[in-house]
């Protein structure tokens, strides 16, 4: 009888662990079944000639830089895509470490999560106030 209880407890423990691992995998955006992960998407955008030229001109202090990725289902150029099948990559750097709202230099690219194809890229300079506070790359921001 005691051996059956131990077997039952072991089976339940394994099922719980598998459930936790499965939930973590499901909720982790990098674990979505894609051919390209977020790090690869950042690399694809960062290695584009437009991004390289822009970063050489405007990115000077890595500590002021923030990179973010997000799976999205739309591309600004009107390309129709499947739900959560495109990585939106934002590479941003603050223009100055001084307090107050400053210019934010932005490279924004869209990469197919399935194929790694660069679907679009743009560069721009905007005020930090046009972005969420969490995207600021300096502690003196806002």
mmCIF file of C-alpha atoms in Angstrom:
data_model
loop_
_atom_site.group_PDB
_atom_site.id
_atom_site.type_symbol
_atom_site.label_atom_id
_atom_site.label_comp_id
_atom_site.label_asym_id
_atom_site.label_seq_id
_atom_site.Cartn_x
_atom_site.Cartn_y
_atom_site.Cartn_z
ATOM 1 C CA UNK A 1 0.000 0.000 0.000
ATOM 2 C CA UNK A 2 2.805 2.420 0.900
ATOM 3 C CA UNK A 3 4.563 1.704 -2.443
ATOM 4 C CA UNK A 4 1.358 2.625 -4.327
ATOM 5 C CA UNK A 5 1.144 5.916 -2.435
ATOM 6 C CA UNK A 6 4.767 6.759 -3.303
ATOM 7 C CA UNK A 7 4.150 5.914 -6.965
ATOM 8 C CA UNK A 8 1.028 8.059 -6.967
ATOM 9 C CA UNK A 9 2.900 10.988 -5.376
ATOM 10 C CA UNK A 10 5.764 10.611 -7.887
ATOM 11 C CA UNK A 11 3.337 10.632 -10.828
ATOM 12 C CA UNK A 12 1.512 13.690 -9.487
ATOM 13 C CA UNK A 13 4.848 15.492 -8.917
ATOM 14 C CA UNK A 14 5.961 14.773 -12.485
ATOM 15 C CA UNK A 15 2.635 16.023 -13.847
ATOM 16 C CA UNK A 16 2.873 19.237 -11.818
ATOM 17 C CA UNK A 17 6.449 19.873 -12.973
ATOM 18 C CA UNK A 18 5.462 19.245 -16.599
ATOM 19 C CA UNK A 19 2.525 21.627 -16.180
ATOM 20 C CA UNK A 20 4.748 24.370 -14.778
ATOM 21 C CA UNK A 21 7.322 23.920 -17.540
ATOM 22 C CA UNK A 22 4.567 23.919 -20.146
ATOM 23 C CA UNK A 23 3.013 27.092 -18.750
ATOM 24 C CA UNK A 24 6.378 28.840 -18.629
ATOM 25 C CA UNK A 25 7.072 27.829 -22.229
ATOM 26 C CA UNK A 26 3.644 29.034 -23.319
ATOM 27 C CA UNK A 27 3.987 32.415 -21.594
ATOM 28 C CA UNK A 28 7.600 33.140 -22.633
ATOM 29 C CA UNK A 29 7.527 35.190 -25.891
ATOM 30 C CA UNK A 30 10.868 33.780 -27.026
ATOM 31 C CA UNK A 31 9.441 30.299 -26.771
ATOM 32 C CA UNK A 32 6.672 30.915 -29.296
ATOM 33 C CA UNK A 33 7.103 28.441 -32.123
ATOM 34 C CA UNK A 34 8.983 30.704 -34.516
ATOM 35 C CA UNK A 35 11.920 30.154 -36.792
ATOM 36 C CA UNK A 36 13.571 33.335 -35.544
ATOM 37 C CA UNK A 37 13.906 34.315 -31.882
ATOM 38 C CA UNK A 38 13.997 37.874 -30.554
ATOM 39 C CA UNK A 39 17.802 38.025 -30.354
ATOM 40 C CA UNK A 40 18.110 36.972 -33.980
ATOM 41 C CA UNK A 41 15.520 39.591 -34.968
ATOM 42 C CA UNK A 42 17.553 42.304 -33.211
ATOM 43 C CA UNK A 43 20.655 41.151 -35.067
ATOM 44 C CA UNK A 44 18.842 41.205 -38.420
ATOM 45 C CA UNK A 45 17.684 44.783 -37.848
ATOM 46 C CA UNK A 46 20.997 45.988 -36.398
ATOM 47 C CA UNK A 47 22.936 44.570 -39.366
ATOM 48 C CA UNK A 48 20.803 46.275 -42.003
ATOM 49 C CA UNK A 49 22.777 48.946 -43.888
ATOM 50 C CA UNK A 50 20.244 51.679 -43.007
ATOM 51 C CA UNK A 51 20.476 50.792 -39.316
ATOM 52 C CA UNK A 52 24.259 50.649 -39.432
ATOM 53 C CA UNK A 53 24.492 54.092 -41.056
ATOM 54 C CA UNK A 54 21.974 55.600 -38.625
ATOM 55 C CA UNK A 55 23.655 54.110 -35.568
ATOM 56 C CA UNK A 56 27.070 55.351 -36.724
ATOM 57 C CA UNK A 57 25.640 58.868 -37.003
ATOM 58 C CA UNK A 58 23.452 59.002 -33.872
ATOM 59 C CA UNK A 59 24.340 56.237 -31.395
ATOM 60 C CA UNK A 60 27.338 57.161 -29.295
ATOM 61 C CA UNK A 61 26.805 55.965 -25.700
ATOM 62 C CA UNK A 62 25.705 52.372 -25.186
ATOM 63 C CA UNK A 63 24.544 53.065 -21.607
ATOM 64 C CA UNK A 64 21.881 55.383 -23.033
ATOM 65 C CA UNK A 65 20.595 52.683 -25.396
ATOM 66 C CA UNK A 66 17.601 50.385 -25.010
ATOM 67 C CA UNK A 67 16.582 47.521 -27.260
ATOM 68 C CA UNK A 68 13.113 46.008 -27.133
ATOM 69 C CA UNK A 69 11.299 43.314 -29.068
ATOM 70 C CA UNK A 70 7.672 42.369 -29.282
ATOM 71 C CA UNK A 71 5.690 39.881 -31.337
ATOM 72 C CA UNK A 72 3.026 41.777 -33.293
ATOM 73 C CA UNK A 73 0.493 41.032 -35.993
ATOM 74 C CA UNK A 74 0.798 44.168 -38.090
ATOM 75 C CA UNK A 75 3.443 45.998 -40.086
ATOM 76 C CA UNK A 76 3.106 49.765 -40.684
ATOM 77 C CA UNK A 77 3.552 49.388 -44.459
ATOM 78 C CA UNK A 78 0.235 47.539 -44.675
ATOM 79 C CA UNK A 79 1.640 44.028 -45.080
ATOM 80 C CA UNK A 80 -0.877 41.484 -43.800
ATOM 81 C CA UNK A 81 0.639 38.936 -41.436
ATOM 82 C CA UNK A 82 -0.558 36.158 -39.158
ATOM 83 C CA UNK A 83 -1.159 36.865 -35.488
ATOM 84 C CA UNK A 84 2.086 37.305 -33.533
ATOM 85 C CA UNK A 85 4.231 36.372 -36.531
ATOM 86 C CA UNK A 86 6.387 39.499 -36.776
ATOM 87 C CA UNK A 87 9.046 40.800 -34.420
ATOM 88 C CA UNK A 88 8.932 44.555 -33.897
ATOM 89 C CA UNK A 89 12.454 45.547 -32.939
ATOM 90 C CA UNK A 90 13.195 48.961 -31.449
ATOM 91 C CA UNK A 91 16.728 50.103 -30.857
ATOM 92 C CA UNK A 92 16.684 53.476 -29.126
ATOM 93 C CA UNK A 93 19.290 55.789 -27.710
ATOM 94 C CA UNK A 94 18.812 58.951 -25.738
ATOM 95 C CA UNK A 95 20.578 61.995 -27.142
ATOM 96 C CA UNK A 96 21.752 63.260 -23.747
ATOM 97 C CA UNK A 97 22.009 62.087 -20.139
ATOM 98 C CA UNK A 98 20.839 65.434 -18.764
ATOM 99 C CA UNK A 99 17.521 65.573 -16.962
ATOM 100 C CA UNK A 100 14.400 66.497 -18.834
ATOM 101 C CA UNK A 101 12.719 65.189 -21.956
ATOM 102 C CA UNK A 102 15.268 64.811 -24.735
ATOM 103 C CA UNK A 103 15.417 63.498 -28.267
ATOM 104 C CA UNK A 104 15.354 59.759 -28.647
ATOM 105 C CA UNK A 105 17.015 58.288 -31.728
ATOM 106 C CA UNK A 106 15.090 55.230 -32.894
ATOM 107 C CA UNK A 107 15.646 52.387 -35.320
ATOM 108 C CA UNK A 108 12.432 50.402 -35.707
ATOM 109 C CA UNK A 109 12.397 47.238 -37.765
ATOM 110 C CA UNK A 110 9.958 44.454 -38.521
ATOM 111 C CA UNK A 111 11.234 40.909 -38.995
ATOM 112 C CA UNK A 112 9.242 37.832 -39.985
ATOM 113 C CA UNK A 113 9.308 35.477 -37.005
ATOM 114 C CA UNK A 114 9.039 32.545 -39.399
ATOM 115 C CA UNK A 115 11.588 33.338 -42.104
ATOM 116 C CA UNK A 116 13.809 36.099 -40.707
ATOM 117 C CA UNK A 117 12.962 38.362 -43.627
ATOM 118 C CA UNK A 118 13.276 42.070 -42.860
ATOM 119 C CA UNK A 119 9.790 43.395 -43.716
ATOM 120 C CA UNK A 120 10.475 47.045 -43.011
ATOM 121 C CA UNK A 121 12.796 49.403 -41.238
ATOM 122 C CA UNK A 122 12.700 53.081 -40.388
ATOM 123 C CA UNK A 123 14.824 55.529 -38.478
ATOM 124 C CA UNK A 124 13.601 58.588 -36.677
ATOM 125 C CA UNK A 125 14.222 61.087 -33.947
ATOM 126 C CA UNK A 126 11.352 61.723 -31.538
ATOM 127 C CA UNK A 127 10.890 63.228 -28.106
ATOM 128 C CA UNK A 128 11.038 60.722 -25.270
ATOM 129 C CA UNK A 129 7.557 61.792 -24.234
ATOM 130 C CA UNK A 130 6.249 60.046 -27.372
ATOM 131 C CA UNK A 131 7.348 56.689 -25.937
ATOM 132 C CA UNK A 132 6.515 54.789 -22.769
ATOM 133 C CA UNK A 133 8.586 55.679 -19.738
ATOM 134 C CA UNK A 134 9.904 52.098 -19.608
ATOM 135 C CA UNK A 135 11.710 52.587 -22.909
ATOM 136 C CA UNK A 136 13.939 55.367 -21.604
ATOM 137 C CA UNK A 137 17.551 54.403 -21.443
ATOM 138 C CA UNK A 138 18.736 56.829 -18.798
ATOM 139 C CA UNK A 139 17.972 56.902 -15.097
ATOM 140 C CA UNK A 140 17.524 60.674 -15.286
ATOM 141 C CA UNK A 141 14.733 60.273 -17.825
ATOM 142 C CA UNK A 142 11.347 61.804 -16.920
#
